[in-house]
């Protein structure tokens, strides 16, 4: 017992064990075993073979770039929709309450349902196609098209509510007086938005971008169902490898995917901490 | 000749609720006018309409000869000092001060000159590189003031700018504001619910209540000879009494005969300021002291005369009378007669 009394850090460690230990065990152990697995041959000897495969095989290299593409494009599309939507929700209009309830619906729809929905509605010979056929229109190829337009649309459809939710609250946190001050100082509506609203809402906007980016980069159901067979993201390739029992390859791919997510997060933290550092500089002068 | 600021028959209603009954007001160039009223009297609505962030339901506003109420906020030659300061939290003090000038495309060297000038008159030396959250409340308010003044607007608006500060700071900033106004001479409209602030700073005070202008006048006029009961009560302390008047003579409820400052007949209302009543201990007096409060510079009494109670104040230099002392009293000069008007007809 006296050891415990003397070592405060030991005490703290013991007290934290239930919380941190839980996280370490259930989150860290699988990650660690995947990490170890990705460096092992079936007989347990060390190898970089699985990583070599990822960065040399054409299909996995394509998978990596596709993952990044599917991570980025829906986010960009959602962003261009979510920002105006957030601004709209800030104003009062007839039916606003109903609208702000309705727009959140996609949040509750699982990715696989979204994928199937897109197929039923947008597939050639699908619902819209048959609707448009009598008036002489045909739908462009949106499902399993080479550019993955269907994947991007479906991803954006699912992300817009989440992004809008975060960005709306980021805008709502800006006091009205600050906007009014900008207006009275000669800034037009647009300039007020660019120089006051956007910079002040930036922490919320970047958080929304990161969270949706990581989510859509690793999503499986939508690219698997709606995406083109020629370009499959790592998440889909992982499942294929998994089905063939090549666990070590799956581990390695998972590690690469996680590494990307971590790099993005680190970039975010260094960006935000630099902003914080700049404002601290003023304090010393 | 048109005044610098002309507000004509301005109204505002939300559906059936009227927040501003027709309000008309003119402010001369260089004047410091305070709009004084309790919360909900419509003074903030008036300010928002002047700024352009709220639209009037009717009426016109002219500033420096130009129609104002149709222009968007950024095209009005008005700068505002907010109660919440409303500094841009992501910009340094220097950038806050330069923001408006940049928006109005003022050339860079002119910008630097004007900023240097306001830094000087608002005493912001050494604060230019700070962020707003690194400043104290008083400093933030001075930056907000400088940010408005640097625009050299035709009209400066103040929305209770001192109400978030502690009493001592409020006092010193009040002096600074008056001195600043004397120096720059910009036409100013100051909104407050604090009558002491209004009295100390204004050339004229506009008293508002329930969406109407009750009365307009200099602090002296409004304090010494208010026309309306509301003004008499809102500015300082007073005793409201009914008198039976005939000519300039009047009889108070307890029979005492007084001189009125204007002739009247029948039942009328007078306002008797506590400091205009002089009391002395007198065993045969009609009144009894029922409470005493010593406030340092002044002594504050309540006296009972029959069922009435009267507020009396006295310079604090003398020893206070104790509760229960019988007193008699004199009234200094003629008593002020109020207009016999119900509130609704005031405007």
XYZ file of C-alpha atoms in Angstrom:
632
model
C 0.000 0.000 0.000
C 2.793 2.418 0.901
C 4.108 2.117 -2.657
C 0.774 3.407 -3.890
C 0.884 6.349 -1.510
C 4.299 7.390 -2.643
C 3.737 7.120 -6.389
C 1.031 9.466 -7.484
C 1.388 8.472 -11.142
C 0.794 4.858 -10.196
C -2.345 5.864 -8.354
C -3.585 7.759 -11.361
C -2.845 4.852 -13.629
C -4.869 2.503 -11.465
C -7.755 4.939 -11.294
C -7.773 5.381 -15.042
C -7.577 1.680 -15.791
C -11.332 0.998 -16.051
C -11.800 3.683 -18.714
C -8.537 3.757 -20.596
C -8.012 0.043 -20.140
C -11.337 -0.701 -21.764
C -10.425 1.429 -24.777
C -6.942 -0.033 -25.004
C -8.202 -3.568 -24.783
C -11.156 -3.502 -27.138
C -9.812 -0.912 -29.555
C -6.071 -1.309 -29.282
C -5.799 -5.099 -29.205
C -7.550 -5.765 -32.534
C -5.588 -2.924 -34.123
C -2.352 -4.235 -32.737
C -3.055 -7.822 -33.795
C -3.958 -6.564 -37.269
C -0.721 -4.580 -37.332
C 1.305 -7.580 -36.271
C -0.579 -9.828 -38.681
C 0.131 -7.521 -41.576
C 3.871 -8.081 -41.077
C 3.686 -11.887 -40.824
C 3.754 -14.784 -43.220
C 1.408 -17.675 -42.496
C 4.140 -19.435 -40.513
C 4.721 -16.332 -38.410
C 7.965 -15.036 -39.929
C 8.440 -11.330 -40.548
C 7.656 -9.996 -44.017
C 6.877 -6.802 -45.893
C 5.380 -8.886 -48.641
C 1.757 -7.806 -48.045
C 2.622 -4.122 -48.195
C 4.746 -4.729 -51.246
C 1.703 -6.299 -52.885
C -0.431 -3.220 -52.172
C 2.043 -0.772 -53.610
C 3.023 -2.839 -56.668
C -0.129 -4.563 -57.876
C -2.141 -2.454 -60.307
C -5.501 -3.425 -58.788
C -4.555 -2.382 -55.246
C -2.851 0.819 -56.393
C -6.028 1.623 -58.261
C -7.899 0.696 -55.092
C -5.887 3.167 -53.081
C -6.490 6.037 -55.485
C -10.155 5.060 -55.763
C -10.475 5.130 -51.972
C -9.076 8.647 -51.894
C -11.302 9.659 -54.813
C -14.406 8.249 -53.108
C -13.314 9.933 -49.916
C -12.839 13.355 -51.477
C -15.520 13.803 -54.121
C -18.655 13.180 -52.012
C -17.205 15.516 -49.365
C -16.692 18.291 -51.918
C -20.181 17.797 -53.308
C -21.760 17.700 -49.844
C -19.870 20.816 -48.855
C -21.212 22.808 -51.798
C -24.720 21.725 -50.788
C -24.401 21.920 -47.010
C -23.096 25.481 -46.720
C -25.989 27.069 -48.670
C -28.395 24.763 -46.856
C -27.029 25.907 -43.479
C -27.462 29.520 -44.531
C -31.013 28.795 -45.602
C -31.786 27.150 -42.268
C -30.515 30.257 -40.463
C -33.282 32.356 -41.955
C -36.894 31.986 -41.025
C -39.281 30.833 -43.717
C -42.606 29.083 -43.948
C -42.278 25.393 -43.104
C -38.765 25.736 -41.716
C -39.469 23.476 -38.776
C -40.774 20.711 -41.028
C -37.859 21.156 -43.422
C -35.208 21.056 -40.732
C -36.721 17.805 -39.515
C -36.999 16.265 -42.983
C -33.509 17.013 -44.206
C -32.043 14.838 -41.449
C -33.845 11.719 -42.684
C -30.902 10.296 -44.721
C -28.967 10.073 -41.437
C -31.194 7.181 -40.462
C -30.866 5.256 -43.741
C -28.069 2.638 -43.787
C -25.532 2.819 -46.616
C -26.603 -0.481 -48.118
C -30.198 0.733 -48.454
C -28.936 3.908 -50.127
C -26.969 1.767 -52.580
C -29.962 -0.412 -53.423
C -32.164 2.669 -53.686
C -29.830 4.237 -56.224
C -29.879 1.034 -58.274
C -33.670 0.760 -58.272
C -34.195 4.405 -59.114
C -31.277 5.371 -61.364
C -30.223 2.112 -63.077
C -30.783 1.965 -66.823
C -34.202 0.407 -67.113
C -34.899 1.534 -63.565
C -37.653 3.766 -62.197
C -36.551 7.113 -63.651
C -35.447 5.621 -66.917
C -38.867 4.103 -67.514
C -40.494 7.351 -66.420
C -38.470 9.353 -68.934
C -38.534 6.843 -71.786
C -42.016 7.787 -73.141
C -40.920 11.420 -73.633
C -37.794 10.365 -75.457
C -35.148 10.892 -72.764
C -32.671 8.348 -71.539
C -30.887 8.657 -68.211
C -27.093 8.973 -68.433
C -25.216 6.031 -66.949
C -25.156 6.753 -63.214
C -24.824 3.263 -61.801
C -21.513 1.407 -62.137
C -20.258 4.187 -64.398
C -16.529 4.649 -64.865
C -16.371 7.912 -62.901
C -18.315 6.527 -60.001
C -20.909 9.305 -60.269
C -23.483 7.068 -58.631
C -21.162 6.441 -55.656
C -20.486 10.157 -55.277
C -24.173 11.069 -55.458
C -25.234 8.360 -53.036
C -22.398 9.260 -50.650
C -23.269 12.938 -50.767
C -26.946 12.190 -50.218
C -26.007 10.407 -47.051
C -23.466 12.998 -45.863
C -25.316 16.245 -46.510
C -27.533 16.042 -43.396
C -24.617 15.282 -41.090
C -22.496 18.038 -42.553
C -25.374 20.503 -42.539
C -26.066 19.701 -38.914
C -22.503 20.555 -37.885
C -22.137 23.604 -40.143
C -25.531 25.002 -39.111
C -24.525 24.947 -35.481
C -21.161 26.482 -36.368
C -22.958 29.384 -38.038
C -25.499 29.622 -35.251
C -22.702 30.096 -32.727
C -21.727 33.422 -34.325
C -23.454 36.266 -32.459
C -25.845 38.303 -34.614
C -24.299 41.569 -33.447
C -21.000 40.635 -35.090
C -22.684 40.227 -38.452
C -24.589 43.461 -37.951
C -21.372 45.239 -37.019
C -19.779 44.051 -40.268
C -22.762 45.266 -42.279
C -22.765 48.681 -40.647
C -19.027 48.966 -41.295
C -19.684 48.740 -45.008
C -19.474 45.008 -45.741
C -22.107 43.688 -48.122
C -23.963 40.466 -47.385
C -21.407 38.503 -49.428
C -18.379 40.157 -47.870
C -19.803 39.641 -44.389
C -20.191 35.972 -45.242
C -16.659 35.668 -46.620
C -14.755 37.703 -44.033
C -16.787 37.098 -40.898
C -19.071 34.060 -41.125
C -16.692 31.666 -42.891
C -13.587 32.316 -40.743
C -15.619 32.101 -37.547
C -17.370 28.896 -38.623
C -14.127 27.338 -39.933
C -13.462 25.005 -36.972
C -16.921 23.489 -37.446
C -16.572 23.264 -41.197
C -13.185 21.506 -41.072
C -14.455 19.088 -38.446
C -17.394 18.248 -40.701
C -15.077 17.751 -43.691
C -12.754 15.419 -41.784
C -15.430 13.287 -40.242
C -17.263 12.784 -43.520
C -14.006 12.215 -45.406
C -12.939 9.406 -43.109
C -16.417 7.930 -43.202
C -16.776 7.928 -46.952
C -13.215 6.785 -47.636
C -13.812 3.611 -45.682
C -17.438 3.015 -46.667
C -18.101 -0.344 -48.225
C -21.748 -0.841 -49.138
C -22.241 2.074 -51.525
C -19.080 1.592 -53.665
C -19.622 -2.152 -53.714
C -23.199 -1.906 -54.985
C -23.145 1.279 -57.056
C -19.478 1.562 -58.057
C -17.955 0.408 -61.363
C -16.339 -3.062 -61.424
C -13.174 -1.593 -62.964
C -12.231 0.628 -60.016
C -12.790 -0.823 -56.568
C -11.726 1.038 -53.435
C -9.557 -0.663 -50.805
C -12.571 -1.288 -48.572
C -14.203 -3.432 -51.271
C -10.925 -5.166 -52.151
C -10.447 -5.989 -48.480
C -13.719 -7.861 -48.365
C -12.797 -9.760 -51.529
C -9.474 -10.800 -50.027
C -11.222 -11.683 -46.798
C -13.589 -14.021 -48.606
C -10.592 -15.831 -50.036
C -9.086 -16.204 -46.601
C -6.035 -13.996 -47.151
C -6.227 -12.357 -43.746
C -2.697 -10.971 -43.751
C -3.427 -9.085 -46.963
C -6.646 -7.750 -45.427
C -4.711 -6.581 -42.373
C -2.173 -4.771 -44.504
C -4.850 -3.018 -46.543
C -6.670 -2.049 -43.375
C -3.453 -0.582 -42.019
C -2.913 1.505 -45.133
C -6.488 2.768 -44.979
C -6.146 3.583 -41.265
C -2.839 5.296 -41.935
C -4.558 7.634 -44.373
C -7.278 8.459 -41.886
C -4.645 9.139 -39.230
C -2.615 11.359 -41.571
C -5.734 13.413 -42.305
C -6.502 13.725 -38.598
C -2.929 14.759 -37.803
C -3.062 17.334 -40.583
C -6.246 18.672 -39.019
C -4.711 18.900 -35.556
C -1.559 20.596 -36.771
C -3.691 23.051 -38.750
C -5.920 23.922 -35.816
C -3.069 24.096 -33.318
C -1.232 26.478 -35.640
C -4.264 28.760 -35.665
C -4.258 28.615 -31.873
C -0.541 29.354 -31.818
C -0.968 32.460 -33.969
C -3.453 33.975 -31.580
C -1.258 33.191 -28.606
C 1.577 35.114 -30.202
C -0.417 38.299 -29.681
C -0.612 37.622 -25.977
C 3.124 37.909 -25.477
C 3.582 41.174 -27.355
C -33.430 73.976 -43.408
C -33.393 70.280 -42.751
C -31.767 68.828 -39.655
C -28.845 66.415 -39.900
C -31.069 63.501 -38.905
C -34.791 63.611 -39.609
C -37.071 60.808 -38.531
C -40.623 61.286 -39.771
C -43.632 59.252 -38.659
C -41.630 56.079 -38.281
C -43.781 53.077 -37.378
C -43.134 49.415 -36.790
C -45.580 46.655 -36.141
C -45.365 42.887 -36.073
C -48.814 41.761 -37.176
C -51.212 43.354 -34.719
C -48.540 44.337 -32.204
C -47.336 47.909 -32.555
C -43.784 48.416 -31.312
C -43.391 51.927 -32.648
C -46.277 54.349 -32.902
C -45.525 57.160 -35.321
C -42.225 58.539 -34.054
C -40.777 61.812 -35.314
C -37.482 63.298 -34.243
C -34.898 65.695 -35.606
C -31.298 65.865 -34.490
C -29.058 68.794 -35.389
C -25.545 68.353 -36.728
C -23.080 67.695 -33.918
C -25.753 67.136 -31.308
C -25.552 64.360 -28.702
C -29.072 63.064 -28.215
C -30.038 60.274 -25.845
C -33.064 58.074 -26.231
C -34.097 57.128 -22.728
C -36.727 54.625 -21.760
C -37.435 51.408 -19.905
C -36.786 48.090 -21.675
C -39.424 47.327 -24.270
C -40.163 51.005 -24.952
C -39.124 50.691 -28.603
C -35.745 52.386 -28.361
C -33.812 49.364 -29.595
C -36.278 48.840 -32.436
C -35.713 52.439 -33.474
C -31.963 51.847 -33.452
C -32.238 48.656 -35.506
C -34.336 50.487 -38.087
C -31.788 53.304 -38.243
C -29.021 50.752 -38.783
C -30.975 48.979 -41.455
C -31.122 45.537 -39.866
C -34.836 45.906 -39.268
C -37.333 47.393 -41.672
C -39.803 50.118 -40.720
C -43.477 49.544 -41.415
C -43.915 53.178 -42.394
C -42.295 56.590 -42.319
C -39.065 58.089 -43.589
C -35.541 58.728 -42.319
C -33.226 61.356 -43.772
C -29.563 61.697 -42.888
C -27.501 64.655 -44.134
C -30.185 65.456 -46.681
C -30.349 61.941 -48.128
C -33.117 59.384 -47.765
C -31.718 56.671 -45.543
C -34.354 54.047 -44.920
C -34.231 52.531 -48.410
C -30.469 51.884 -48.412
C -28.923 48.586 -47.196
C -26.961 48.820 -43.911
C -23.572 48.912 -45.645
C -24.560 51.939 -47.738
C -25.680 54.041 -44.776
C -23.196 56.506 -43.421
C -23.731 55.242 -39.878
C -21.475 53.496 -37.376
C -22.660 51.689 -34.311
C -21.211 50.851 -30.911
C -22.853 47.707 -29.585
C -23.724 46.723 -26.057
C -21.943 43.405 -26.664
C -19.014 45.293 -28.313
C -19.371 42.914 -31.303
C -15.649 42.940 -32.044
C -14.539 40.430 -34.669
C -13.013 37.710 -32.468
C -10.767 36.349 -35.227
C -9.095 39.684 -35.975
C -6.503 41.657 -34.036
C -7.413 45.111 -32.751
C -5.636 46.674 -35.727
C -7.632 44.540 -38.164
C -10.863 45.317 -36.331
C -10.149 49.016 -36.719
C -9.182 48.643 -40.373
C -12.100 46.416 -41.386
C -14.610 49.150 -42.194
C -12.070 51.314 -43.998
C -11.045 48.339 -46.116
C -14.676 47.576 -46.939
C -15.160 51.189 -48.025
C -11.988 51.039 -50.155
C -10.128 53.746 -48.279
C -6.518 53.869 -49.614
C -3.867 52.221 -47.470
C -1.963 55.304 -46.302
C -5.186 57.142 -45.476
C -6.263 54.029 -43.556
C -3.050 54.017 -41.507
C -3.409 57.726 -40.766
C -6.992 57.393 -39.567
C -6.214 54.345 -37.421
C -3.272 56.145 -35.826
C -5.600 59.042 -35.047
C -8.268 56.923 -33.302
C -5.622 54.953 -31.433
C -4.564 58.306 -30.094
C -7.970 59.694 -29.140
C -9.305 56.401 -27.764
C -6.075 55.617 -25.925
C -5.400 52.246 -27.517
C -1.612 52.484 -27.584
C 0.050 49.091 -27.366
C -3.144 47.140 -27.933
C -3.092 46.959 -31.736
C -1.625 43.440 -31.935
C -3.886 41.964 -29.293
C -6.849 39.741 -30.043
C -10.191 40.920 -28.624
C -10.358 38.124 -26.038
C -7.056 39.311 -24.567
C -8.603 42.668 -23.673
C -10.535 43.713 -20.582
C -14.157 44.815 -20.898
C -13.257 48.480 -20.814
C -10.542 48.018 -23.425
C -12.929 46.086 -25.663
C -15.462 48.875 -25.409
C -12.816 51.455 -26.339
C -11.846 49.375 -29.372
C -15.531 49.122 -30.361
C -15.818 52.878 -30.022
C -12.647 53.451 -32.048
C -13.856 51.059 -34.734
C -16.976 53.206 -35.154
C -15.220 56.578 -34.892
C -12.544 55.669 -37.454
C -15.288 55.527 -40.101
C -15.959 59.255 -39.640
C -19.675 58.605 -40.099
C -22.426 61.210 -40.352
C -24.127 59.546 -37.427
C -22.816 57.535 -34.492
C -25.224 55.133 -32.793
C -24.702 53.812 -29.290
C -26.708 50.870 -27.993
C -26.291 50.904 -24.207
C -22.535 50.629 -24.670
C -21.665 50.979 -20.992
C -24.187 48.632 -19.431
C -21.857 45.605 -19.362
C -19.193 47.415 -17.351
C -18.825 47.860 -13.617
C -19.888 51.143 -12.030
C -16.479 52.718 -11.704
C -15.395 51.931 -15.254
C -18.793 53.075 -16.518
C -18.230 56.424 -14.888
C -14.790 56.969 -16.365
C -15.854 55.798 -19.838
C -18.846 58.136 -19.656
C -16.454 61.042 -19.162
C -14.244 59.770 -21.985
C -17.247 59.571 -24.282
C -18.343 63.124 -23.564
C -14.798 64.386 -24.095
C -14.524 62.398 -27.312
C -17.788 63.809 -28.609
C -16.637 67.317 -27.842
C -13.490 66.608 -29.817
C -14.888 64.923 -32.928
C -18.317 66.553 -32.948
C -20.069 63.676 -34.726
C -23.862 63.704 -34.514
C -24.668 60.989 -31.979
C -27.706 59.050 -30.920
C -27.272 57.212 -27.645
C -29.749 54.645 -26.404
C -29.945 53.827 -22.713
C -32.287 52.962 -19.868
C -29.978 54.618 -17.338
C -31.270 58.094 -16.520
C -28.034 59.188 -14.826
C -26.099 58.366 -17.992
C -28.625 60.293 -20.082
C -28.513 63.324 -17.781
C -24.717 63.431 -17.640
C -23.975 63.132 -21.344
C -26.749 64.524 -23.494
C -27.491 67.810 -25.173
C -31.070 66.634 -25.374
C -32.949 63.629 -24.059
C -35.784 61.869 -25.858
C -37.946 60.071 -23.315
C -39.712 57.034 -24.773
C -42.330 54.744 -23.355
C -44.507 52.015 -24.905
C -43.429 52.776 -28.465
C -43.979 56.516 -28.284
C -41.893 59.601 -27.663
C -43.181 61.027 -24.392
C -41.158 64.191 -24.272
C -38.014 65.800 -25.672
C -35.849 68.369 -23.909
C -32.514 69.264 -22.364
C -31.638 67.386 -19.161
C -32.351 70.564 -17.183
C -35.769 71.131 -18.751
C -36.831 67.548 -18.338
C -35.683 67.352 -14.742
C -36.931 70.719 -13.532
C -40.106 71.103 -15.524
C -41.232 67.839 -17.083
C -44.604 67.978 -18.782
C -45.527 64.354 -18.200
C -45.862 62.199 -15.161
C -43.760 59.516 -16.847
C -40.811 61.867 -17.371
C -41.056 63.208 -13.832
C -40.915 59.686 -12.439
C -38.322 58.274 -14.808
C -35.768 61.060 -14.371
C -34.719 61.046 -10.750
C -36.952 60.749 -7.702
C -40.129 62.705 -7.192
C -43.327 63.037 -5.183
C -46.500 63.144 -7.263
C -49.318 64.962 -5.503
C -52.801 66.174 -6.424
C -53.633 69.797 -5.745
C -56.796 71.866 -5.901
C -55.626 74.775 -8.011
C -57.004 78.224 -8.692
C -54.691 80.607 -10.514
C -51.145 80.136 -9.317
C -52.338 79.060 -5.893
C -52.846 75.438 -4.924
C -53.940 73.476 -1.882
C -52.116 70.238 -1.030
C -54.087 67.231 0.304
C -53.177 68.091 3.935
C -54.376 71.659 3.543
C -51.064 73.438 3.021
C -51.276 76.261 0.439
C -48.515 76.493 -2.149
C -47.515 78.554 -5.173
C -47.611 76.848 -8.567
C -45.193 77.670 -11.389
C -48.122 78.060 -13.833
C -51.760 78.997 -13.344
C -54.380 76.242 -13.425
C -57.916 75.561 -12.215
C -59.492 72.500 -10.632
C -57.716 69.275 -9.750
C -54.130 69.126 -11.048
C -50.986 67.112 -10.520
C -47.684 68.461 -9.249
C -44.212 66.989 -9.086
C -42.288 67.809 -5.959
C -38.612 66.823 -6.025
C -37.301 65.432 -2.696
C -34.430 67.932 -2.632
C -36.869 70.866 -2.825
C -38.390 70.003 0.512
C -36.558 71.397 3.549
C -37.413 69.765 6.874
C -36.729 70.771 10.463
C -37.553 68.976 13.690
C -40.702 70.583 15.111
C -42.898 69.140 17.848
C -45.934 70.794 16.304
C -45.057 69.663 12.749
C -47.600 67.856 10.525
C -45.273 65.072 9.414
C -43.403 62.186 11.039
C -40.130 60.700 9.836
C -40.784 57.027 9.002
C -37.425 56.022 7.563
C -33.917 57.395 7.215
C -31.183 56.306 4.819
C -27.721 57.803 4.979
C -26.042 57.640 1.545
C -22.940 59.676 2.318
C -23.463 62.802 0.277
C -27.207 62.760 0.830
C -29.653 61.865 3.561
C -32.835 60.251 2.424
C -36.033 60.416 4.470
C -39.541 59.150 4.098
C -42.136 61.147 5.994
C -45.747 60.314 6.735
C -48.436 62.976 6.516
C -51.697 61.311 7.368
C -52.027 58.511 4.818
C -49.527 60.040 2.396
C -45.827 59.407 2.370
C -43.305 61.871 0.996
C -39.705 61.411 -0.114
C -37.282 64.054 1.157
C -33.545 64.392 0.608
C -31.042 66.567 2.349
C -27.318 67.232 1.993
C -25.522 64.610 4.061
C -23.449 67.055 6.108
C -25.900 67.287 9.029
C -26.774 64.735 11.698
C -29.725 62.611 10.613
C -33.077 62.939 12.333
C -34.229 59.727 13.933
C -37.303 57.760 12.952
C -40.429 58.989 14.677
C -39.312 62.636 14.891
C -42.109 65.080 14.170
C -41.088 67.586 11.528
C -42.410 70.592 9.685
C -41.232 71.520 6.228
C -40.848 74.306 3.687
C -41.023 74.086 -0.055
C -38.328 75.941 -1.945
C -39.855 78.079 -4.735
C -43.019 77.462 -6.729
C -44.107 73.818 -7.202
C -44.015 72.363 -10.712
C -47.371 71.626 -12.299
C -47.544 68.641 -14.677
C -49.633 68.576 -17.859
C -52.940 66.912 -17.365
C -52.501 64.347 -20.100
C -53.011 60.631 -20.014
C -50.073 58.665 -21.465
C -51.716 57.625 -24.724
C -52.046 61.222 -25.902
C -48.471 61.985 -25.094
C -46.979 61.572 -28.515
